[in-house]
PDB file of C-alpha atoms in Angstrom:
ATOM      1  CA  UNK A 195      17.519 -20.207  19.288  1.00  0.00           C
ATOM      2  CA  UNK A 196      14.410 -21.435  18.104  1.00  0.00           C
ATOM      3  CA  UNK A 197      13.774 -22.208  14.679  1.00  0.00           C
ATOM      4  CA  UNK A 198      10.905 -19.612  13.058  1.00  0.00           C
ATOM      5  CA  UNK A 199       9.608 -22.146  10.976  1.00  0.00           C
ATOM      6  CA  UNK A 200       9.250 -25.580  10.670  1.00  0.00           C
ATOM      7  CA  UNK A 201       7.980 -27.050   7.050  1.00  0.00           C
ATOM      8  CA  UNK A 202       5.101 -29.462   6.897  1.00  0.00           C
ATOM      9  CA  UNK A 203       3.774 -30.619   3.773  1.00  0.00           C
ATOM     10  CA  UNK A 204       0.193 -29.329   2.371  1.00  0.00           C
ATOM     11  CA  UNK A 205      -1.941 -29.968  -0.479  1.00  0.00           C
ATOM     12  CA  UNK A 206      -3.888 -27.139  -1.717  1.00  0.00           C
ATOM     13  CA  UNK A 207      -7.148 -27.213  -4.630  1.00  0.00           C
ATOM     14  CA  UNK A 208      -7.625 -23.307  -5.194  1.00  0.00           C
ATOM     15  CA  UNK A 209      -8.724 -20.853  -7.846  1.00  0.00           C
ATOM     16  CA  UNK A 210      -6.035 -20.000  -9.727  1.00  0.00           C
ATOM     17  CA  UNK A 211      -6.029 -16.098 -11.242  1.00  0.00           C
ATOM     18  CA  UNK A 212      -8.676 -16.910 -13.987  1.00  0.00           C
ATOM     19  CA  UNK A 213     -12.183 -18.455 -13.081  1.00  0.00           C
ATOM     20  CA  UNK A 214     -11.882 -21.681 -13.046  1.00  0.00           C
ATOM     21  CA  UNK A 215     -10.629 -23.521 -10.319  1.00  0.00           C
ATOM     22  CA  UNK A 216      -7.852 -26.438 -10.367  1.00  0.00           C
ATOM     23  CA  UNK A 217      -5.274 -27.945  -8.098  1.00  0.00           C
ATOM     24  CA  UNK A 218      -2.294 -25.740  -7.724  1.00  0.00           C
ATOM     25  CA  UNK A 219       1.253 -27.538  -6.907  1.00  0.00           C
ATOM     26  CA  UNK A 220       1.602 -29.021  -3.272  1.00  0.00           C
ATOM     27  CA  UNK A 221       2.746 -26.353  -0.547  1.00  0.00           C
ATOM     28  CA  UNK A 222       5.336 -26.509   1.648  1.00  0.00           C
ATOM     29  CA  UNK A 223       4.137 -24.283   4.404  1.00  0.00           C
ATOM     30  CA  UNK A 224       4.092 -23.581   8.783  1.00  0.00           C
ATOM     31  CA  UNK A 225       3.658 -20.502  10.780  1.00  0.00           C
ATOM     32  CA  UNK A 226       6.490 -20.084  13.283  1.00  0.00           C
ATOM     33  CA  UNK A 227       5.926 -22.219  16.600  1.00  0.00           C
ATOM     34  CA  UNK A 228       5.295 -18.755  17.835  1.00  0.00           C
ATOM     35  CA  UNK A 229       2.363 -17.097  15.758  1.00  0.00           C
ATOM     36  CA  UNK A 230      -0.787 -18.123  14.615  1.00  0.00           C
ATOM     37  CA  UNK A 231      -4.182 -17.065  12.287  1.00  0.00           C
ATOM     38  CA  UNK A 232      -7.241 -15.455  12.900  1.00  0.00           C
ATOM     39  CA  UNK A 233     -10.154 -14.523  10.876  1.00  0.00           C
ATOM     40  CA  UNK A 234     -10.546 -10.623  10.734  1.00  0.00           C
ATOM     41  CA  UNK A 235     -13.861 -10.933  10.689  1.00  0.00           C
ATOM     42  CA  UNK A 236     -14.851 -13.122  13.513  1.00  0.00           C
ATOM     43  CA  UNK A 237     -11.789 -13.738  15.358  1.00  0.00           C
ATOM     44  CA  UNK A 238     -11.700 -17.685  14.633  1.00  0.00           C
ATOM     45  CA  UNK A 239      -9.071 -19.896  14.466  1.00  0.00           C
ATOM     46  CA  UNK A 240      -7.959 -20.121  10.750  1.00  0.00           C
ATOM     47  CA  UNK A 241      -5.751 -23.288  10.307  1.00  0.00           C
ATOM     48  CA  UNK A 242      -2.779 -22.901   7.986  1.00  0.00           C
ATOM     49  CA  UNK A 243      -4.662 -25.175   5.106  1.00  0.00           C
ATOM     50  CA  UNK A 244      -7.470 -22.522   5.444  1.00  0.00           C
ATOM     51  CA  UNK A 245      -5.335 -19.557   5.334  1.00  0.00           C
ATOM     52  CA  UNK A 246      -2.990 -21.156   2.154  1.00  0.00           C
ATOM     53  CA  UNK A 247      -6.341 -21.973  -0.118  1.00  0.00           C
ATOM     54  CA  UNK A 248      -7.353 -18.083   1.038  1.00  0.00           C
ATOM     55  CA  UNK A 249      -4.150 -17.020  -0.260  1.00  0.00           C
ATOM     56  CA  UNK A 250      -4.273 -19.182  -3.626  1.00  0.00           C
ATOM     57  CA  UNK A 251      -7.625 -17.956  -4.470  1.00  0.00           C
ATOM     58  CA  UNK A 252      -6.947 -14.164  -4.423  1.00  0.00           C
ATOM     59  CA  UNK A 253      -6.117 -11.966  -7.404  1.00  0.00           C
ATOM     60  CA  UNK A 254      -3.820  -9.794  -4.890  1.00  0.00           C
ATOM     61  CA  UNK A 255      -2.580 -10.338  -1.834  1.00  0.00           C
ATOM     62  CA  UNK A 256      -1.993  -7.276   0.678  1.00  0.00           C
ATOM     63  CA  UNK A 257       1.085  -8.697   3.297  1.00  0.00           C
ATOM     64  CA  UNK A 258       1.582  -6.158   6.176  1.00  0.00           C
ATOM     65  CA  UNK A 259       4.243  -6.207   8.512  1.00  0.00           C
ATOM     66  CA  UNK A 260       5.693  -4.378  11.476  1.00  0.00           C
ATOM     67  CA  UNK A 261       8.942  -2.958  10.350  1.00  0.00           C
ATOM     68  CA  UNK A 262      10.673  -4.118  12.724  1.00  0.00           C
ATOM     69  CA  UNK A 263       9.518  -7.841  13.461  1.00  0.00           C
ATOM     70  CA  UNK A 264      12.091  -9.460  12.304  1.00  0.00           C
ATOM     71  CA  UNK A 265       9.610 -12.691  12.837  1.00  0.00           C
ATOM     72  CA  UNK A 266       7.176 -11.296  10.545  1.00  0.00           C
ATOM     73  CA  UNK A 267       9.482 -11.054   7.169  1.00  0.00           C
ATOM     74  CA  UNK A 268      11.088 -14.507   7.664  1.00  0.00           C
ATOM     75  CA  UNK A 269       7.299 -15.730   7.618  1.00  0.00           C
ATOM     76  CA  UNK A 270       6.079 -13.386   4.667  1.00  0.00           C
ATOM     77  CA  UNK A 271       9.512 -14.731   2.650  1.00  0.00           C
ATOM     78  CA  UNK A 272       8.425 -18.339   3.220  1.00  0.00           C
ATOM     79  CA  UNK A 273       5.137 -17.357   1.502  1.00  0.00           C
ATOM     80  CA  UNK A 274       6.209 -15.887  -1.027  1.00  0.00           C
ATOM     81  CA  UNK A 275       9.153 -19.501  -1.486  1.00  0.00           C
ATOM     82  CA  UNK A 276       5.618 -21.699  -0.334  1.00  0.00           C
ATOM     83  CA  UNK A 277       3.738 -19.936  -3.478  1.00  0.00           C
ATOM     84  CA  UNK A 278       7.174 -19.926  -6.031  1.00  0.00           C
ATOM     85  CA  UNK A 279       5.086 -22.106  -8.578  1.00  0.00           C
ATOM     86  CA  UNK A 280       2.250 -19.394  -9.602  1.00  0.00           C
ATOM     87  CA  UNK A 281       5.074 -16.641  -9.476  1.00  0.00           C
ATOM     88  CA  UNK A 282       3.201 -14.036  -7.807  1.00  0.00           C
ATOM     89  CA  UNK A 283       4.130 -10.173  -8.930  1.00  0.00           C
ATOM     90  CA  UNK A 284       5.468  -8.362  -5.641  1.00  0.00           C
ATOM     91  CA  UNK A 285       5.164  -5.094  -4.812  1.00  0.00           C
ATOM     92  CA  UNK A 286       7.777  -3.550  -2.392  1.00  0.00           C
ATOM     93  CA  UNK A 287       6.712  -0.575  -0.211  1.00  0.00           C
ATOM     94  CA  UNK A 288      10.262   0.294   0.385  1.00  0.00           C
ATOM     95  CA  UNK A 289      11.700   0.021  -3.242  1.00  0.00           C
ATOM     96  CA  UNK A 290      11.094   3.417  -5.465  1.00  0.00           C
ATOM     97  CA  UNK A 291       8.503   3.943  -7.865  1.00  0.00           C
ATOM     98  CA  UNK A 292       8.869   3.703 -11.344  1.00  0.00           C
ATOM     99  CA  UNK A 293       6.590   3.399 -14.187  1.00  0.00           C
ATOM    100  CA  UNK A 294       7.210  -0.919 -14.976  1.00  0.00           C
ATOM    101  CA  UNK A 295       8.971  -3.636 -13.321  1.00  0.00           C
ATOM    102  CA  UNK A 296      12.230  -3.228 -11.698  1.00  0.00           C
ATOM    103  CA  UNK A 297      15.079  -5.353 -13.242  1.00  0.00           C
ATOM    104  CA  UNK A 298      15.750  -8.673 -10.878  1.00  0.00           C
ATOM    105  CA  UNK A 299      19.746  -8.214  -9.567  1.00  0.00           C
ATOM    106  CA  UNK A 300      22.595  -8.984 -12.672  1.00  0.00           C
ATOM    107  CA  UNK A 301      24.279 -11.606 -12.393  1.00  0.00           C
ATOM    108  CA  UNK A 302      27.242 -10.574 -10.146  1.00  0.00           C
ATOM    109  CA  UNK A 303      25.227  -7.749  -8.805  1.00  0.00           C
ATOM    110  CA  UNK A 304      24.938  -7.842  -4.724  1.00  0.00           C
ATOM    111  CA  UNK A 305      21.303  -7.737  -3.536  1.00  0.00           C
ATOM    112  CA  UNK A 306      22.682  -4.798  -1.489  1.00  0.00           C
ATOM    113  CA  UNK A 307      24.154  -2.616  -4.420  1.00  0.00           C
ATOM    114  CA  UNK A 308      20.265  -3.830  -6.017  1.00  0.00           C
ATOM    115  CA  UNK A 309      18.730  -2.329  -3.388  1.00  0.00           C
ATOM    116  CA  UNK A 310      20.882   0.936  -3.400  1.00  0.00           C
ATOM    117  CA  UNK A 311      20.082   1.466  -6.774  1.00  0.00           C
ATOM    118  CA  UNK A 312      16.254   1.086  -6.432  1.00  0.00           C
ATOM    119  CA  UNK A 313      15.147   2.884  -3.293  1.00  0.00           C
ATOM    120  CA  UNK A 314      15.781   1.243  -0.949  1.00  0.00           C
ATOM    121  CA  UNK A 315      17.274   2.732   2.499  1.00  0.00           C
ATOM    122  CA  UNK A 316      18.866   0.475   4.181  1.00  0.00           C
ATOM    123  CA  UNK A 317      20.254   2.379   7.090  1.00  0.00           C
ATOM    124  CA  UNK A 318      16.307   3.799   8.080  1.00  0.00           C
ATOM    125  CA  UNK A 319      14.705  -0.288   7.024  1.00  0.00           C
ATOM    126  CA  UNK A 320      17.074  -1.439   9.286  1.00  0.00           C
ATOM    127  CA  UNK A 321      18.412  -4.082   6.606  1.00  0.00           C
ATOM    128  CA  UNK A 322      19.387  -6.954   6.766  1.00  0.00           C
ATOM    129  CA  UNK A 323      15.581  -7.039   8.852  1.00  0.00           C
ATOM    130  CA  UNK A 324      14.306  -7.768   5.566  1.00  0.00           C
ATOM    131  CA  UNK A 325      16.307  -9.760   3.850  1.00  0.00           C
ATOM    132  CA  UNK A 326      14.462 -13.223   4.060  1.00  0.00           C
ATOM    133  CA  UNK A 327      11.585 -11.784   2.635  1.00  0.00           C
ATOM    134  CA  UNK A 328      13.490  -9.679  -0.372  1.00  0.00           C
ATOM    135  CA  UNK A 329      15.903 -12.677  -1.557  1.00  0.00           C
ATOM    136  CA  UNK A 330      12.125 -15.360  -1.494  1.00  0.00           C
ATOM    137  CA  UNK A 331      10.826 -12.255  -3.824  1.00  0.00           C
ATOM    138  CA  UNK A 332      14.078 -12.094  -5.986  1.00  0.00           C
ATOM    139  CA  UNK A 333      14.114 -16.099  -6.436  1.00  0.00           C
ATOM    140  CA  UNK A 334      10.133 -16.652  -7.239  1.00  0.00           C
ATOM    141  CA  UNK A 335       8.371 -13.248  -8.043  1.00  0.00           C
ATOM    142  CA  UNK A 336       6.899 -13.221 -11.802  1.00  0.00           C
ATOM    143  CA  UNK A 337       8.261  -9.088 -11.607  1.00  0.00           C
ATOM    144  CA  UNK A 338       9.240  -6.951  -8.964  1.00  0.00           C
ATOM    145  CA  UNK A 339       7.911  -3.769  -8.469  1.00  0.00           C
ATOM    146  CA  UNK A 340       8.418  -0.611  -6.185  1.00  0.00           C
ATOM    147  CA  UNK A 341       6.037   1.872  -4.868  1.00  0.00           C
ATOM    148  CA  UNK A 342       7.847   4.509  -2.851  1.00  0.00           C
ATOM    149  CA  UNK A 343       7.510   8.324  -3.347  1.00  0.00           C
ATOM    150  CA  UNK A 344      10.683  10.377  -3.693  1.00  0.00           C
ATOM    151  CA  UNK A 345      11.376  13.022  -0.515  1.00  0.00           C
ATOM    152  CA  UNK A 346      11.459  15.820  -2.843  1.00  0.00           C
ATOM    153  CA  UNK A 347       7.562  14.499  -3.799  1.00  0.00           C
ATOM    154  CA  UNK A 348       6.382  13.951  -0.073  1.00  0.00           C
ATOM    155  CA  UNK A 349       7.383  17.201   0.292  1.00  0.00           C
ATOM    156  CA  UNK A 350       5.715  19.189  -2.129  1.00  0.00           C
ATOM    157  CA  UNK A 351       2.491  17.114  -1.030  1.00  0.00           C
ATOM    158  CA  UNK A 352       2.696  17.765   2.755  1.00  0.00           C
ATOM    159  CA  UNK A 353       3.127  21.397   1.436  1.00  0.00           C
ATOM    160  CA  UNK A 354       0.453  21.635  -0.894  1.00  0.00           C
ATOM    161  CA  UNK A 355      -2.006  18.905  -0.425  1.00  0.00           C
ATOM    162  CA  UNK A 356      -3.527  16.637  -2.407  1.00  0.00           C
ATOM    163  CA  UNK A 357      -2.964  19.039  -5.838  1.00  0.00           C
ATOM    164  CA  UNK A 358       0.473  18.072  -5.784  1.00  0.00           C
ATOM    165  CA  UNK A 359       0.004  14.312  -5.883  1.00  0.00           C
ATOM    166  CA  UNK A 360       1.788  13.078  -9.628  1.00  0.00           C
ATOM    167  CA  UNK A 361      -1.444  13.477 -11.949  1.00  0.00           C
ATOM    168  CA  UNK A 362      -1.817   9.160 -12.262  1.00  0.00           C
ATOM    169  CA  UNK A 363      -1.820   9.140  -8.389  1.00  0.00           C
ATOM    170  CA  UNK A 364      -4.489  11.858  -8.189  1.00  0.00           C
ATOM    171  CA  UNK A 365      -6.530  10.806 -10.013  1.00  0.00           C
ATOM    172  CA  UNK A 366      -6.926   7.182  -8.538  1.00  0.00           C
ATOM    173  CA  UNK A 367      -7.603   9.140  -4.492  1.00  0.00           C
ATOM    174  CA  UNK A 368     -10.520  11.376  -6.510  1.00  0.00           C
ATOM    175  CA  UNK A 369     -12.247   8.067  -6.800  1.00  0.00           C
ATOM    176  CA  UNK A 370     -12.597   7.220  -3.267  1.00  0.00           C
ATOM    177  CA  UNK A 371     -11.923  10.560  -1.908  1.00  0.00           C
ATOM    178  CA  UNK A 372     -11.732  10.376   2.138  1.00  0.00           C
ATOM    179  CA  UNK A 373     -14.911  11.262   3.739  1.00  0.00           C
ATOM    180  CA  UNK A 374     -14.792  13.029   7.442  1.00  0.00           C
ATOM    181  CA  UNK A 375     -14.801   9.880   9.402  1.00  0.00           C
ATOM    182  CA  UNK A 376     -12.048   8.631   7.419  1.00  0.00           C
ATOM    183  CA  UNK A 377      -9.808  11.203   7.694  1.00  0.00           C
ATOM    184  CA  UNK A 378     -10.808  11.643  11.632  1.00  0.00           C
ATOM    185  CA  UNK A 379      -9.607   8.182  11.394  1.00  0.00           C
ATOM    186  CA  UNK A 380      -6.111   8.979   9.673  1.00  0.00           C
ATOM    187  CA  UNK A 381      -5.307  11.932  11.931  1.00  0.00           C
ATOM    188  CA  UNK A 382      -5.719  10.103  15.144  1.00  0.00           C
ATOM    189  CA  UNK A 383      -3.369   7.887  13.568  1.00  0.00           C
ATOM    190  CA  UNK A 384      -0.990  10.322  13.186  1.00  0.00           C
ATOM    191  CA  UNK A 385      -0.568  12.189  15.989  1.00  0.00           C
ATOM    192  CA  UNK A 386      -0.419   8.678  17.852  1.00  0.00           C
ATOM    193  CA  UNK A 387       2.199   7.369  15.328  1.00  0.00           C
ATOM    194  CA  UNK A 388       4.084  10.580  16.287  1.00  0.00           C
ATOM    195  CA  UNK A 389       3.776   9.690  20.519  1.00  0.00           C
ATOM    196  CA  UNK A 390       1.195  12.900  20.401  1.00  0.00           C
ATOM    197  CA  UNK A 391       3.999  15.808  19.673  1.00  0.00           C
ATOM    198  CA  UNK A 392       2.086  16.132  16.098  1.00  0.00           C
ATOM    199  CA  UNK A 393       1.514  19.968  15.748  1.00  0.00           C
ATOM    200  CA  UNK A 394      -2.246  20.442  14.621  1.00  0.00           C
ATOM    201  CA  UNK A 395      -1.191  22.570  11.561  1.00  0.00           C
ATOM    202  CA  UNK A 396       0.937  19.645  10.596  1.00  0.00           C
ATOM    203  CA  UNK A 397      -1.666  17.030  10.276  1.00  0.00           C
ATOM    204  CA  UNK A 398      -3.659  17.937   6.715  1.00  0.00           C
ATOM    205  CA  UNK A 399      -0.086  17.661   5.128  1.00  0.00           C
ATOM    206  CA  UNK A 400       0.858  14.459   6.818  1.00  0.00           C
ATOM    207  CA  UNK A 401      -2.736  13.060   6.097  1.00  0.00           C
ATOM    208  CA  UNK A 402      -2.548  13.830   2.743  1.00  0.00           C
ATOM    209  CA  UNK A 403       1.184  12.440   2.239  1.00  0.00           C
ATOM    210  CA  UNK A 404      -0.853   9.208   3.707  1.00  0.00           C
ATOM    211  CA  UNK A 405      -3.319   8.946   1.074  1.00  0.00           C
ATOM    212  CA  UNK A 406      -0.905   9.994  -1.483  1.00  0.00           C
ATOM    213  CA  UNK A 407       1.729   6.839  -0.988  1.00  0.00           C
ATOM    214  CA  UNK A 408      -1.544   4.725  -0.124  1.00  0.00           C
ATOM    215  CA  UNK A 409      -2.575   5.505  -3.607  1.00  0.00           C
ATOM    216  CA  UNK A 410       0.995   4.358  -5.123  1.00  0.00           C
ATOM    217  CA  UNK A 411       0.521   1.047  -3.811  1.00  0.00           C
ATOM    218  CA  UNK A 412      -2.414   0.782  -5.137  1.00  0.00           C
ATOM    219  CA  UNK A 413      -1.723   1.711  -8.642  1.00  0.00           C
ATOM    220  CA  UNK A 414       1.859  -0.258  -8.025  1.00  0.00           C
ATOM    221  CA  UNK A 415      -0.247  -3.577  -7.131  1.00  0.00           C
ATOM    222  CA  UNK A 416      -3.238  -3.189  -9.668  1.00  0.00           C
ATOM    223  CA  UNK A 417      -0.790  -2.771 -12.578  1.00  0.00           C
ATOM    224  CA  UNK A 418       1.768  -6.064 -11.005  1.00  0.00           C
ATOM    225  CA  UNK A 419      -1.537  -7.475 -11.484  1.00  0.00           C
ATOM    226  CA  UNK A 420      -2.067  -7.025 -15.200  1.00  0.00           C
ATOM    227  CA  UNK A 421      -0.558 -10.865 -15.525  1.00  0.00           C
ATOM    228  CA  UNK A 422      -1.306 -12.966 -12.859  1.00  0.00           C
ATOM    229  CA  UNK A 423      -1.423 -12.573  -8.788  1.00  0.00           C
ATOM    230  CA  UNK A 424       0.647  -9.863  -7.299  1.00  0.00           C
ATOM    231  CA  UNK A 425       1.349  -8.938  -3.630  1.00  0.00           C
ATOM    232  CA  UNK A 426       1.945  -6.342  -1.446  1.00  0.00           C
ATOM    233  CA  UNK A 427       4.748  -5.719   1.155  1.00  0.00           C
ATOM    234  CA  UNK A 428       3.715  -3.199   3.155  1.00  0.00           C
ATOM    235  CA  UNK A 429       3.269  -1.716   6.736  1.00  0.00           C
ATOM    236  CA  UNK A 430       0.152  -2.504   8.603  1.00  0.00           C
ATOM    237  CA  UNK A 431      -1.748   0.574   8.271  1.00  0.00           C
ATOM    238  CA  UNK A 432      -0.826   0.754   4.400  1.00  0.00           C
ATOM    239  CA  UNK A 433      -3.210  -2.280   4.362  1.00  0.00           C
ATOM    240  CA  UNK A 434      -6.178  -1.120   6.885  1.00  0.00           C
ATOM    241  CA  UNK A 435      -9.445  -2.157   4.799  1.00  0.00           C
ATOM    242  CA  UNK A 436     -11.441   1.104   6.025  1.00  0.00           C
ATOM    243  CA  UNK A 437      -9.257   4.005   5.269  1.00  0.00           C
ATOM    244  CA  UNK A 438      -5.686   2.732   3.377  1.00  0.00           C
ATOM    245  CA  UNK A 439      -4.966   1.004   0.248  1.00  0.00           C
ATOM    246  CA  UNK A 440      -8.302  -2.017  -0.212  1.00  0.00           C
ATOM    247  CA  UNK A 441      -9.992   1.387  -0.164  1.00  0.00           C
ATOM    248  CA  UNK A 442      -8.699   2.524  -3.317  1.00  0.00           C
ATOM    249  CA  UNK A 443      -8.812  -1.288  -4.914  1.00  0.00           C
ATOM    250  CA  UNK A 444     -12.551  -1.382  -4.006  1.00  0.00           C
ATOM    251  CA  UNK A 445     -12.943   1.627  -6.680  1.00  0.00           C
ATOM    252  CA  UNK A 446     -10.278   1.268  -8.829  1.00  0.00           C
ATOM    253  CA  UNK A 447     -10.154  -2.719  -9.238  1.00  0.00           C
ATOM    254  CA  UNK A 448     -13.549  -3.542  -8.026  1.00  0.00           C
ATOM    255  CA  UNK A 449     -13.693  -6.654  -9.953  1.00  0.00           C
ATOM    256  CA  UNK A 450     -10.157  -8.226  -7.958  1.00  0.00           C
ATOM    257  CA  UNK A 451     -10.401 -10.756  -5.358  1.00  0.00           C
ATOM    258  CA  UNK A 452      -8.278  -9.027  -2.211  1.00  0.00           C
ATOM    259  CA  UNK A 453      -7.103 -10.441   0.581  1.00  0.00           C
ATOM    260  CA  UNK A 454      -5.705  -8.468   3.083  1.00  0.00           C
ATOM    261  CA  UNK A 455      -3.129  -9.817   5.929  1.00  0.00           C
ATOM    262  CA  UNK A 456      -2.426  -8.214   8.703  1.00  0.00           C
ATOM    263  CA  UNK A 457       0.669  -9.237  10.951  1.00  0.00           C
ATOM    264  CA  UNK A 458      -0.063  -8.200  14.373  1.00  0.00           C
ATOM    265  CA  UNK A 459       2.111  -8.353  17.384  1.00  0.00           C
ATOM    266  CA  UNK A 460       0.513  -9.058  20.731  1.00  0.00           C
ATOM    267  CA  UNK A 461       0.266  -5.788  23.132  1.00  0.00           C
ATOM    268  CA  UNK A 462       3.123  -5.627  25.795  1.00  0.00           C
ATOM    269  CA  UNK A 463       1.081  -7.128  28.357  1.00  0.00           C
ATOM    270  CA  UNK A 464       0.773 -10.254  25.644  1.00  0.00           C
ATOM    271  CA  UNK A 465      -3.202  -9.851  24.953  1.00  0.00           C
ATOM    272  CA  UNK A 466      -4.340 -10.449  21.246  1.00  0.00           C
ATOM    273  CA  UNK A 467      -5.241  -7.904  19.116  1.00  0.00           C
ATOM    274  CA  UNK A 468      -8.799  -6.297  20.165  1.00  0.00           C
ATOM    275  CA  UNK A 469     -11.645  -6.909  17.674  1.00  0.00           C
ATOM    276  CA  UNK A 470     -11.689  -3.382  16.112  1.00  0.00           C
ATOM    277  CA  UNK A 471      -8.109  -3.879  15.306  1.00  0.00           C
ATOM    278  CA  UNK A 472      -8.329  -6.776  13.534  1.00  0.00           C
ATOM    279  CA  UNK A 473     -11.357  -6.404  11.677  1.00  0.00           C
ATOM    280  CA  UNK A 474      -9.051  -3.680   9.779  1.00  0.00           C
ATOM    281  CA  UNK A 475      -8.174  -6.798   7.868  1.00  0.00           C
ATOM    282  CA  UNK A 476      -9.713  -9.970   6.343  1.00  0.00           C
ATOM    283  CA  UNK A 477      -6.730 -12.312   7.995  1.00  0.00           C
ATOM    284  CA  UNK A 478      -4.541 -11.417  11.290  1.00  0.00           C
ATOM    285  CA  UNK A 479      -1.276 -13.753  11.929  1.00  0.00           C
ATOM    286  CA  UNK A 480      -0.390 -12.747  15.345  1.00  0.00           C
ATOM    287  CA  UNK A 481       2.963 -12.429  16.173  1.00  0.00           C
ATOM    288  CA  UNK A 482       5.253 -12.022  19.438  1.00  0.00           C
ATOM    289  CA  UNK A 483       6.269  -8.380  20.233  1.00  0.00           C
ATOM    290  CA  UNK A 484       9.636  -7.445  18.620  1.00  0.00           C
ATOM    291  CA  UNK A 485      12.250  -6.277  21.440  1.00  0.00           C
ATOM    292  CA  UNK A 486      12.653  -2.473  20.868  1.00  0.00           C
ATOM    293  CA  UNK A 487      12.998   0.876  22.982  1.00  0.00           C
ATOM    294  CA  UNK A 488      10.200   3.225  23.374  1.00  0.00           C
ATOM    295  CA  UNK A 489      10.127   5.358  20.609  1.00  0.00           C
ATOM    296  CA  UNK A 490       8.620   8.148  22.299  1.00  0.00           C
ATOM    297  CA  UNK A 491      11.421   8.422  25.433  1.00  0.00           C
ATOM    298  CA  UNK A 492      13.242  11.529  24.724  1.00  0.00           C
ATOM    299  CA  UNK A 493      11.296  13.010  21.954  1.00  0.00           C
TER     300      UNK A 493
END
C-alpha cells in the first residue's frame, strides 16, 4: 500500500492570530503523492509552502471533506499535527453542539466511548474513517467543539422552517438571509444529492435544516476562535463561500481572516473539478476518487 504522507520539513514565516507578523515553529507536512493544491480563484497550482503560509495567516480555517474518502481524513489529521504548536481550536461537524468546549477524553477512556458520549454516530460516519483527524485534534487542539444538532431539533426545523431554530442560530441567520439565487443553489444541490427523488414539498424544510446546520457550525467556530485560531472540519457543501458557513462568517465575524479549503475528488473520468466548483473555495486540494457503490442505485 502506498504511504499516504511523506514528510518534508518546511520553515514558514506567517502572521499569528494577532496583528504582528512573527516566525512560527518549523512545519513538517507534505501532501500525499496522489493529491495537489490549486488556488480556488485562478486554478493555478499552489505549492505546499504557500498552502501552509495561507493556513498560518488565517484566524478561521475551514477544512472540507468527502465523508467517505480516507485520504481526506489522513490529510487533515496531518495538517492539524503540522500546526500543533499553534494549538488551533477544532470544531467538528460530527460532534454534538454544546455551549462550550467538549472535555478531552479522560485518562483510560477509549476514543470510541468518548465519541459515543459526544454524539458521534460511528456507524453513520463509518468509523474508523475519521480516526486520523480525530486523534490529531484530541492530541493537539487548544479546545474541542461540536456543532451537530439533534435529530429532534432538525425535524422541527424541517416541519416548521427557520422559526423553529434555536434562538441563537436564528439570530445569526437573520444577519445574512438567503436571497433567491442562494435558495435556488441549495435547492438544486438538495435535489441532486437525493438522486432527483426529493419531493418538491420537502425542499423548503430541507433547505431550512441545511441553513440551521451551517449557522450552528459558524457560531461554534466564532466561539472557538475567541482565544486564537480555530478550524472547522465539515463536509465540502457546508464550506461553500456563496451559500454556506463563510457567508454567515462574513456577516457575524467581519474582521476575521477566513480561509476556506475544499477537498475535492477527481471526476469519475479522472477530470479535475471544474472552475465553477473550484471557485466555491479559496484553496482546492484535489484527491483521488474513493471507491464506492452508486448511492442512487436501487433508490
